[in-house]
Short mmCIF file of C-alpha atoms and ligand atoms in Angstrom, two decimals:
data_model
loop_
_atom_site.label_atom_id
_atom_site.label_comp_id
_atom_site.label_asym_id
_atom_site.label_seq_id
_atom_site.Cartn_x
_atom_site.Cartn_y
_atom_site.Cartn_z
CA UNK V 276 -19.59 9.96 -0.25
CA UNK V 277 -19.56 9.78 3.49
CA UNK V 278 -15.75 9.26 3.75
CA UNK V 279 -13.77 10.58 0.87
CA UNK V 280 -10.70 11.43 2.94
CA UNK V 281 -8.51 9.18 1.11
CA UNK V 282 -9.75 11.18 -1.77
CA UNK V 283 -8.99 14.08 -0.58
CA UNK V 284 -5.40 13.22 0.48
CA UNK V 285 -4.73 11.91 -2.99
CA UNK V 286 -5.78 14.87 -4.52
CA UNK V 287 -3.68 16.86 -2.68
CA UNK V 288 -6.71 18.75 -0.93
CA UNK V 289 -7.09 19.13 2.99
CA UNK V 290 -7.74 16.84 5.34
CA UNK V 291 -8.73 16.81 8.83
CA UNK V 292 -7.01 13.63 9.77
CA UNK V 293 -5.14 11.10 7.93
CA UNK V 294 -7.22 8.55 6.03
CA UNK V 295 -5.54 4.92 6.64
CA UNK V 296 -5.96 1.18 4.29
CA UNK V 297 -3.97 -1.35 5.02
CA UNK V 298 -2.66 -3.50 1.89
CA UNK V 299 -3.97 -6.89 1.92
CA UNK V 300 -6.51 -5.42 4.41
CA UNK V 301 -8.59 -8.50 3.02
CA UNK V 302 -6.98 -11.89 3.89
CA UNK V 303 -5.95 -14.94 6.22
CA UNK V 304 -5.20 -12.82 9.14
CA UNK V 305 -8.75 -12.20 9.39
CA UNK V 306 -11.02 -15.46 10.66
CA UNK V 307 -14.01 -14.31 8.48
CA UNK V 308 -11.84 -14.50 5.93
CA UNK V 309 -10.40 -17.44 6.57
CA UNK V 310 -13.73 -19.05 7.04
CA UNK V 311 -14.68 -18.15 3.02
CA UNK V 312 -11.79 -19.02 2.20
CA UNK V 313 -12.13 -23.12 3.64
CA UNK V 314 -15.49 -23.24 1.42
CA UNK V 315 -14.28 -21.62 -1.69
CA UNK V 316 -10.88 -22.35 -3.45
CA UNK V 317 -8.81 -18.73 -3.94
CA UNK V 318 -9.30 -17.96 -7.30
CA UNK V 319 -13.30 -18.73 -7.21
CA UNK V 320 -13.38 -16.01 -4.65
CA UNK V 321 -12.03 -13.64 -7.27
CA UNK V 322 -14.55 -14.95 -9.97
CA UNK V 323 -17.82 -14.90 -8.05
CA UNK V 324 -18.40 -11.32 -7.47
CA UNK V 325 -20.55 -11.63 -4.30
CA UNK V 326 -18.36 -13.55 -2.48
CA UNK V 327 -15.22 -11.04 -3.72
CA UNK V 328 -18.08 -8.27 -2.20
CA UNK V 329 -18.35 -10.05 0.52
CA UNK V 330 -14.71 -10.21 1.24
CA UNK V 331 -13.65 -6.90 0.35
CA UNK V 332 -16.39 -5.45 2.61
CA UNK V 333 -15.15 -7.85 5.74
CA UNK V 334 -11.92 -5.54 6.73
CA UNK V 335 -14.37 -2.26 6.31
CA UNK V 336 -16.89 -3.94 8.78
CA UNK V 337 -14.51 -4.97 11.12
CA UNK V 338 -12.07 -1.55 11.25
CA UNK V 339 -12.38 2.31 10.97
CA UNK V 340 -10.36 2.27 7.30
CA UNK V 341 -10.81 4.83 5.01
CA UNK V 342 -10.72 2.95 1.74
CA UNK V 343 -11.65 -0.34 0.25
CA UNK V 344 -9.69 -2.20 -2.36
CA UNK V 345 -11.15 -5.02 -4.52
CA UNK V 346 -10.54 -8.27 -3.65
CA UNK V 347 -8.38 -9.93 -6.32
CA UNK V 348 -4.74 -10.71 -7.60
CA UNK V 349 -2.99 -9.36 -9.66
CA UNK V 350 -2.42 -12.49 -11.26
CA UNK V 351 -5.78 -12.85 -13.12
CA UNK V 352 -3.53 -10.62 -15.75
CA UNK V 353 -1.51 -13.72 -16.74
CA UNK V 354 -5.18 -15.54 -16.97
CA UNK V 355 -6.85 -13.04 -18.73
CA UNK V 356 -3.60 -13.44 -21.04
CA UNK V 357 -4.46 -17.18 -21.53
CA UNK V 358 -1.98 -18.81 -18.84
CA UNK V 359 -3.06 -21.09 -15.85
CA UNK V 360 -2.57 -20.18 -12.35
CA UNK V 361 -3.11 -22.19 -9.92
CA UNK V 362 -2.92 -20.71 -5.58
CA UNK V 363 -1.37 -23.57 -3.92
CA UNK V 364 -2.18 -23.27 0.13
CA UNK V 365 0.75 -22.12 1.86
CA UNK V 366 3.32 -21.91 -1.39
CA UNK V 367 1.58 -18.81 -3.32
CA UNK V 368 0.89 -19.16 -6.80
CA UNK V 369 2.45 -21.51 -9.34
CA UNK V 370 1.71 -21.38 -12.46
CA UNK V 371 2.13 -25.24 -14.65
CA UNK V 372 3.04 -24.05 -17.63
CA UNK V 373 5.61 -20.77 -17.49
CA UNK V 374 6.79 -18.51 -20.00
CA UNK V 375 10.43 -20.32 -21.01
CA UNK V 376 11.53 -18.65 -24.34
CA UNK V 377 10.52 -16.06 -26.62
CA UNK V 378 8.78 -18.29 -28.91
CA UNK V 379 6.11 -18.79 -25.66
CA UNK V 380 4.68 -15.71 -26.70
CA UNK V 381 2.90 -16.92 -29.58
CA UNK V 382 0.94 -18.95 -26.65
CA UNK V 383 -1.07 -15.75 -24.95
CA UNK V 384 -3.80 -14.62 -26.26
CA UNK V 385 -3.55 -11.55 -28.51
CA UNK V 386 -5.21 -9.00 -28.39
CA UNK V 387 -7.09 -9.75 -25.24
CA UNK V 388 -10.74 -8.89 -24.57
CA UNK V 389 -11.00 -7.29 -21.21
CA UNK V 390 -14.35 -7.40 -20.53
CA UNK V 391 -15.00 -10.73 -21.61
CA UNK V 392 -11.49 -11.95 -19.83
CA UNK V 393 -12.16 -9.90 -16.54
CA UNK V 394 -15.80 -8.54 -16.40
CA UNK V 395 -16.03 -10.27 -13.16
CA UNK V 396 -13.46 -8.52 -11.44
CA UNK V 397 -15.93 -5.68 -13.02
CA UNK V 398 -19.20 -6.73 -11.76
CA UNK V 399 -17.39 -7.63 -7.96
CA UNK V 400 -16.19 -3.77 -8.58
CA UNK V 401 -19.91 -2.41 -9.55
CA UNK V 402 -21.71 -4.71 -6.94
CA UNK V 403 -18.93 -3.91 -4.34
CA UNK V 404 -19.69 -0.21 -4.95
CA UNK V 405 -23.28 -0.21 -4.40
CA UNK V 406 -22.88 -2.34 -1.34
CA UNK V 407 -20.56 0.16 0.52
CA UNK V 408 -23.05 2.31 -0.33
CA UNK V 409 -20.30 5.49 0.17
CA UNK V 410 -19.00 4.89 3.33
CA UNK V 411 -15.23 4.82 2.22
CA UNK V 412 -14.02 5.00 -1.89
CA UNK V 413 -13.42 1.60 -3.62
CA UNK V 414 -9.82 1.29 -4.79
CA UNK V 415 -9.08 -0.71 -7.79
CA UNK V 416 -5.48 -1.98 -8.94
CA UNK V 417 -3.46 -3.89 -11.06
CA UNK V 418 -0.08 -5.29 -11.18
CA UNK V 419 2.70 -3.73 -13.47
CA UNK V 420 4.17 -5.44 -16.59
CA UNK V 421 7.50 -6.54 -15.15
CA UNK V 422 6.23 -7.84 -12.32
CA UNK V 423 3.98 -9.87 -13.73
CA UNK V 424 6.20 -10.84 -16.51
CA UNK V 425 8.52 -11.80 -14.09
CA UNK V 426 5.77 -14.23 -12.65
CA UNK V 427 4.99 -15.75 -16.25
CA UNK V 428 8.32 -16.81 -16.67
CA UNK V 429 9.77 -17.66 -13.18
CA UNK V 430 6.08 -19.59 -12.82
CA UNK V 431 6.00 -18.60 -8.80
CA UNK V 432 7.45 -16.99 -6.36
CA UNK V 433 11.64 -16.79 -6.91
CA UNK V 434 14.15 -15.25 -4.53
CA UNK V 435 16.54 -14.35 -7.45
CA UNK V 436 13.55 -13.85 -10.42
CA UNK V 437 17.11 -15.17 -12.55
CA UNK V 438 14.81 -16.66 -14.77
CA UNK V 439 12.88 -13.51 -15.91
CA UNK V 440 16.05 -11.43 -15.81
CA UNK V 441 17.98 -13.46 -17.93
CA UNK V 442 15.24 -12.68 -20.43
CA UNK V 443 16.05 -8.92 -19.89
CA UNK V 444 19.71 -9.19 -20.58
CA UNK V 445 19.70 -12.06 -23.10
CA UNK V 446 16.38 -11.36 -25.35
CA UNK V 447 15.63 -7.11 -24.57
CA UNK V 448 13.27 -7.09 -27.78
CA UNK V 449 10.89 -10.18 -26.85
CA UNK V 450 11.02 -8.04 -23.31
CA UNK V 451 9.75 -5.38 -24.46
CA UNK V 452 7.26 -7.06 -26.99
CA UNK V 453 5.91 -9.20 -23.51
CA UNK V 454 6.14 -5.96 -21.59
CA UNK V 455 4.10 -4.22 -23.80
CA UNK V 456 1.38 -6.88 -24.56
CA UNK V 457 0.73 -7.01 -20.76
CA UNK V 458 0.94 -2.86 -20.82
CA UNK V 459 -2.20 -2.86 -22.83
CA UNK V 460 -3.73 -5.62 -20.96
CA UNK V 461 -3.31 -2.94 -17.86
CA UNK V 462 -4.59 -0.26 -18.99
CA UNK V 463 -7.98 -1.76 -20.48
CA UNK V 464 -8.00 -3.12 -17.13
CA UNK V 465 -7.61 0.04 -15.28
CA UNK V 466 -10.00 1.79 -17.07
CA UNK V 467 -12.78 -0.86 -17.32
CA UNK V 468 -12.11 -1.13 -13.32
CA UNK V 469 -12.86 2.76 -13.39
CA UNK V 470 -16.08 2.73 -15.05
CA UNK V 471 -17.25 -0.41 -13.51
CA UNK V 472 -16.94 2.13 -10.17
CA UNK V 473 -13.53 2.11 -8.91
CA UNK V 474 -12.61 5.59 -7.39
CA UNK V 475 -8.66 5.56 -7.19
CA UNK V 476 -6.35 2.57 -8.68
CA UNK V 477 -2.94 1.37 -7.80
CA UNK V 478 -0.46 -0.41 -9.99
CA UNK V 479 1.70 -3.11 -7.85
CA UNK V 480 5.39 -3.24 -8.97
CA UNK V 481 6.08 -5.50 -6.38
CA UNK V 482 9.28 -6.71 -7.71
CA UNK V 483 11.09 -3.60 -8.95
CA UNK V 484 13.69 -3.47 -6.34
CA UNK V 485 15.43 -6.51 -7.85
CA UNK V 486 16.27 -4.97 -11.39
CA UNK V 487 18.50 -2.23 -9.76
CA UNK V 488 18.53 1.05 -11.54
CA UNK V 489 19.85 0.11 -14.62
CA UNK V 490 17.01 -2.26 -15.66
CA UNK V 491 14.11 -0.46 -13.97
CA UNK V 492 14.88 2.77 -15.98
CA UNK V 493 14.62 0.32 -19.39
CA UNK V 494 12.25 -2.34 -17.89
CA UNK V 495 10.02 -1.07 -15.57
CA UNK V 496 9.49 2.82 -15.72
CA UNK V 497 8.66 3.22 -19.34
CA UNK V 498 5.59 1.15 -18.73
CA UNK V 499 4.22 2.30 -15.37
CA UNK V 500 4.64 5.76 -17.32
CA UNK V 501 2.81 3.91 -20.38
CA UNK V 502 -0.18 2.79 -17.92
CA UNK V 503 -0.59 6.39 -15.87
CA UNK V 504 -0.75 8.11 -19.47
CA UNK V 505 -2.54 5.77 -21.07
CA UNK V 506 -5.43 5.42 -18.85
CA UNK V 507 -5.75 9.18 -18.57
CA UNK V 508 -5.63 9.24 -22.58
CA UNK V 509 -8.96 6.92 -22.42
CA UNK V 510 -11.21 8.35 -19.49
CA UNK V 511 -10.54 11.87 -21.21
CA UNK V 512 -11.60 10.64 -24.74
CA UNK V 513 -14.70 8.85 -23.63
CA UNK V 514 -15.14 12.24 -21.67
CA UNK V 515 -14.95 10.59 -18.10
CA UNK V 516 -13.92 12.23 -14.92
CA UNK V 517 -10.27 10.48 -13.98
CA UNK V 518 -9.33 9.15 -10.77
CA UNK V 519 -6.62 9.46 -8.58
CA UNK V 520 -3.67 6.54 -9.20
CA UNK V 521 -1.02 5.31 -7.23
CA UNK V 522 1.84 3.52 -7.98
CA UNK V 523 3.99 1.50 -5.51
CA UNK V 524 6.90 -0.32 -6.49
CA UNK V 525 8.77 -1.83 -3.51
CA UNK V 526 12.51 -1.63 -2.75
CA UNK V 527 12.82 0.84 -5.68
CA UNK V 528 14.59 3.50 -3.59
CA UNK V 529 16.78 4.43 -6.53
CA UNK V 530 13.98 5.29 -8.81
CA UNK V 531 11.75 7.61 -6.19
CA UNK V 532 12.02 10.86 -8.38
CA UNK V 533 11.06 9.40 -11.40
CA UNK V 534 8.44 7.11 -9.89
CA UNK V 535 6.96 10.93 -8.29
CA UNK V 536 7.04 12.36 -11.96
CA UNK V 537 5.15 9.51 -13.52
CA UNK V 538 1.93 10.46 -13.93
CA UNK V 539 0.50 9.09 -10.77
CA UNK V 540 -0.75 11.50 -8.38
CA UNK V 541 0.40 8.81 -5.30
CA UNK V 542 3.75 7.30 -4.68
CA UNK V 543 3.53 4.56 -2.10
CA UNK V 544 6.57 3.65 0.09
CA UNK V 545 7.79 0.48 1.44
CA UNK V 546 9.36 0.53 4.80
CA UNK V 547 13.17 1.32 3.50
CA UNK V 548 12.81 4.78 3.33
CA UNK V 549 12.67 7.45 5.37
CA UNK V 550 9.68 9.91 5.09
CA UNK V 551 11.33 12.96 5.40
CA UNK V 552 13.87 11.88 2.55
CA UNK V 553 10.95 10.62 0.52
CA UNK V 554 9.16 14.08 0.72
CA UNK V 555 12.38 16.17 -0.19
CA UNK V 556 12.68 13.97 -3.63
CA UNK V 557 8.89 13.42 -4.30
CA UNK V 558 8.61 17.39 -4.33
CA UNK V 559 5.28 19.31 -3.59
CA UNK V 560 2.95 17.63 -5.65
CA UNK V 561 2.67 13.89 -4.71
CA UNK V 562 1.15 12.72 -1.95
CA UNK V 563 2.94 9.45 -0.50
CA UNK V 564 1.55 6.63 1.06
CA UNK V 565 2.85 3.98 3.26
CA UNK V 566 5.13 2.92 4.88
CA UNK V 567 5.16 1.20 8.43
CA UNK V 568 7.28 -2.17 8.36
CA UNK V 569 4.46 -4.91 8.46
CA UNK V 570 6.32 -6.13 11.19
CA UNK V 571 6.07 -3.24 13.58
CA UNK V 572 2.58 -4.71 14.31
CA UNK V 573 4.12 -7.71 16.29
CA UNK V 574 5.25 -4.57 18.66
CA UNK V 575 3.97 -4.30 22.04
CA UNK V 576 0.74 -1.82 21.81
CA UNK V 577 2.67 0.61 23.43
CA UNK V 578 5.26 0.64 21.03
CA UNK V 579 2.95 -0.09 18.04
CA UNK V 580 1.51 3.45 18.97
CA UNK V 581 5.05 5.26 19.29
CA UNK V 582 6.02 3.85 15.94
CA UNK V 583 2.68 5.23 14.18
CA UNK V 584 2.90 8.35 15.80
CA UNK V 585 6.61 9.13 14.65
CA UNK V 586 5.92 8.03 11.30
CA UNK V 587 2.68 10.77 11.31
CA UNK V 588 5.29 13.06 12.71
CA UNK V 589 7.67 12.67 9.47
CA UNK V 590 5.44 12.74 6.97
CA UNK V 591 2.76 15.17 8.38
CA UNK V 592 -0.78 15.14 8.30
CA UNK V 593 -1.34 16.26 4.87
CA UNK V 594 -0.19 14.99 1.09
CA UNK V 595 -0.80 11.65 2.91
CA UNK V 596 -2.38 8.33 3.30
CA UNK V 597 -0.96 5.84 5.89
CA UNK V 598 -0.95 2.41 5.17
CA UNK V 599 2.11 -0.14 5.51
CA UNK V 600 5.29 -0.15 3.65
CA UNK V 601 4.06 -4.10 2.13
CA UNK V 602 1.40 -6.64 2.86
CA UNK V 603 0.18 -7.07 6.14
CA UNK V 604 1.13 -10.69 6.99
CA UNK V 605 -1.10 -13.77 7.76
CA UNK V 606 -0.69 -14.48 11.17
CA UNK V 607 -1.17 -10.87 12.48
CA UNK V 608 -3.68 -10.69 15.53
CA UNK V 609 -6.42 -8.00 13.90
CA UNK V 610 -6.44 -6.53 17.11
CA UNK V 611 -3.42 -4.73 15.98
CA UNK V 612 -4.46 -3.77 13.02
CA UNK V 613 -7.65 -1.93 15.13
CA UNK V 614 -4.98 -0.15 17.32
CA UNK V 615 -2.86 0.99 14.03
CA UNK V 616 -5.65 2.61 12.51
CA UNK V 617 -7.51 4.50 15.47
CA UNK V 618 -3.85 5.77 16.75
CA UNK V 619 -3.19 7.02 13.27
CA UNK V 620 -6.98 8.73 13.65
CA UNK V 621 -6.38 9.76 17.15
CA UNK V 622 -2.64 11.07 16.57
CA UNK V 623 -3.20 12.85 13.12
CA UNK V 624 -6.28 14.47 14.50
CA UNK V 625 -4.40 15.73 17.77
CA UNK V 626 -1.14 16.94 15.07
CA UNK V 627 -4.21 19.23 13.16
CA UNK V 628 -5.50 20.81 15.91
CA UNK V 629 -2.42 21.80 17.74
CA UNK V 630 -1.18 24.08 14.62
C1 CP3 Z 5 2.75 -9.92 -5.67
C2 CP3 Z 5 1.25 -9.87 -5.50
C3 CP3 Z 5 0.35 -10.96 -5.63
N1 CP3 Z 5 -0.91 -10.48 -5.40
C4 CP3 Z 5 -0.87 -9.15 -5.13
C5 CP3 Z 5 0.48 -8.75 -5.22
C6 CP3 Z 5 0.97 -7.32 -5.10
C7 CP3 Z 5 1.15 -6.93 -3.70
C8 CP3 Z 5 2.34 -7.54 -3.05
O1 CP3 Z 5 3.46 -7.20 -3.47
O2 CP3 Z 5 2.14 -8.34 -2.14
C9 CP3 Z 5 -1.98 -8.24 -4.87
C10 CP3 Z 5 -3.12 -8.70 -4.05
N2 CP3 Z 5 -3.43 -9.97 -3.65
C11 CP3 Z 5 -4.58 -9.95 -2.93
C12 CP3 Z 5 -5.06 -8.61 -2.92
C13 CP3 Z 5 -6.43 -8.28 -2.36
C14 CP3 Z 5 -6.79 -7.00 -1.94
C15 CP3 Z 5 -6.21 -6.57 -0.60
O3 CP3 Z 5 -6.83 -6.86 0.43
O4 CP3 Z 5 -5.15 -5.91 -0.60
C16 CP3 Z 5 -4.14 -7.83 -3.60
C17 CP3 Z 5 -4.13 -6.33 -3.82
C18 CP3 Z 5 -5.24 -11.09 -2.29
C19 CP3 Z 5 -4.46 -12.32 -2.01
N3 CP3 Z 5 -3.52 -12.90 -2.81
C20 CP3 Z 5 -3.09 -14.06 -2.23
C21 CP3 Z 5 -3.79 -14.26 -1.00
C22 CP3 Z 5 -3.67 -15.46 -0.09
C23 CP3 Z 5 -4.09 -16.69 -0.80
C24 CP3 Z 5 -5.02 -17.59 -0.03
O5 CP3 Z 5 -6.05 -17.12 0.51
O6 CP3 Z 5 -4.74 -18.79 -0.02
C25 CP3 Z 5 -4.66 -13.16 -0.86
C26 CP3 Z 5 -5.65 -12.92 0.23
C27 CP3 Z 5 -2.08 -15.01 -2.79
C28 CP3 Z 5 -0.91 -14.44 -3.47
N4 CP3 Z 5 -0.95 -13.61 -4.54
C29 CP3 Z 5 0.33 -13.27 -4.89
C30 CP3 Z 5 1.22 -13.96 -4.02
C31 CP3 Z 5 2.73 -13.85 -4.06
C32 CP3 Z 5 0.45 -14.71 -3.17
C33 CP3 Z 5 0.95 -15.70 -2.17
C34 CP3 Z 5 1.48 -15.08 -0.97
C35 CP3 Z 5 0.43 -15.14 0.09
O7 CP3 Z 5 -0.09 -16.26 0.27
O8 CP3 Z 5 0.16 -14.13 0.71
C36 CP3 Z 5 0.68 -12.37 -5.98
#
């Protein structure tokens, strides 16, 4: 491994600077991308591992980062699980046929064969691996039950996800019967992703913040918990080394100490919070990783580099892994995403060798 920094941070070992990804570091912001992207509809992209390879690789060719995630969604779940989704340009996914009562269920598929579902995403993983040929570790990822169960029954994108929470409130058991189908489905996932050559993995609860404490303690939790143990529970039985996971689940201020004492050796952070807060309730033995609003990148350069270098102020050099606090958006100019990354480089390295 040339560059296992990220590693390294996750581990909670030293680091000479701060290692830096970018989430959605692969996408329409970038015109290589963009250019794949006008020959090949989305989802074929995810389903023909050299041209996932190719994309995932594009960001790392372009821009000193210090990981590599695998290009996919985390919507080929709900695929794998027997529903169709469809990525309509410009309106996000939509899926023609959502979850709309219990009874629904009885249309996934049960149980679901991972490797014959999502051995592509597998292959893109192996072939992406041999390709980077060590310069930076391959992250691999997932999204978490609610939030995609919120997707299977809202059917797209939703402001309010009323839909899916009404199924919380009005039908708990069929919850937690969905929840848990799609719990299994993750960690098979997760732990095929691992052997197929994925060195750290992050579970996406992008939709967390909506359920307010009440229903992420019932709803959410239990199952990233579920996932963390459950794909330690398999690498250690099939005697396999495990990897370091994050999780991130956005706007979920509320549940930050729990999230840091579930199993996951990385708690990412969306812009809300402040670092220093984040630290005193993660504790010692998490390393965090975020959390720069998207938006700071429409800054001025100037004041693009002031922001990163307060935000490597409050968090410190170490226990850390910079990133943003969401997806970087579409129409960013990737010029800024070059001056995020070598200022975090520059600045961190500057912080370690003035103590
Ligand atoms: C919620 C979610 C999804 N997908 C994902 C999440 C969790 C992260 C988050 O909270 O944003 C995760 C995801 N989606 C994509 C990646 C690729 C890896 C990376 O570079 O980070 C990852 C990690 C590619 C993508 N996933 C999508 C695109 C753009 C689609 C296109 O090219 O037409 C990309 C590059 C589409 C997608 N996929 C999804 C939405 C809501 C959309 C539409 C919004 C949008 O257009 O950006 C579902």
């Amino acid at each position: 491994m040339k560059n296992d920094l990220a590693l390294r941070a996750a581990r909670g070992e030293k680091t000479e600077r701060v290692p830096v990804w970018v989430m959605r570091q692969a996408g329409r912001y970038l015109p290589e991308f963009r250019e794949t992207r006008a020959e090949h509809d989305f989802f074929t992209i995810c389903r023909t591992p050299v041209l996932a390879c190719k994309v995932t690789l594009q960001p790392i060719e372009r821009f000193d980062l210090d990981a590599a995630i695998i290009f996919s969604d985390i919507l080929v779940v709900p695929q794998a699980m027997g529903m169709v989704v469809e990525m309509l340009p410009g309106k996000g996914p939509h899926f023609p046929e959502p979850l709309n009562t219990p009874d629904d269920i009885g249309r996934l598929n049960k149980p679901v064969n991972v490797s014959q579902e999502l051995g592509y995403v597998f292959d893109a993983i192996t072939l992406t691996r041999h390709r980077l040929e060590g310069r930076v570790p391959l992250i691999g990822f997932t999204g978490a039950p609610w939030t995609l169960m919120s997707y299977m029954i809202e059917g797209g994108g939703s402001t309010t996800m009323s839909k899916a929470k009404s199924w919380l409130y009005r039908y708990p058991a069929e919850s937690h019967k969905l929840l848990q189908l799609i719990t299994d489905v993750c960690i098979d996932y997760l732990v095929g992703q691992m052997q197929a050559g994925a060195q750290m993995l992050q579970v996406f609860e992008s939709h967390a913040g909506i359920l307010g404490p009440g229903l992420f303690a019932k709803f959410s939790l239990p199952y990233i918990r579920q996932i963390s143990r459950g794909v330690k529970e398999k690498l250690s039985s099939r005697k396999l080394d495990t990897v370091p996971m994050i999780i991130f689940a956005k706007d979920a201020h509320f549940g930050l100490e729990d999230l840091s004492q579930s199993g996951y050796e990385v708690v990412g952070l969306d812009w809300t919070l402040r670092p220093q807060h984040a630290r005193a309730r993660t504790g010692a033995n998490v390393t965090l990783q975020g959390n720069l609003d998207p938006c700071a990148l429409y800054a001025p350069e100037v004041e693009l580099v002031a922001l990163v270098k307060a935000m490597l102020e409050k968090f410190g050099t170490q226990r850390y892994i910079a990133n943003l606090g969401h997806g970087i958006y579409p129409d960013m100019d990737p010029e800024r995403v070059k001056t995020l990354i070598d200022a975090i480089h520059s600045h961190s390295e500057y912080m370690n060798s003035a103590k």
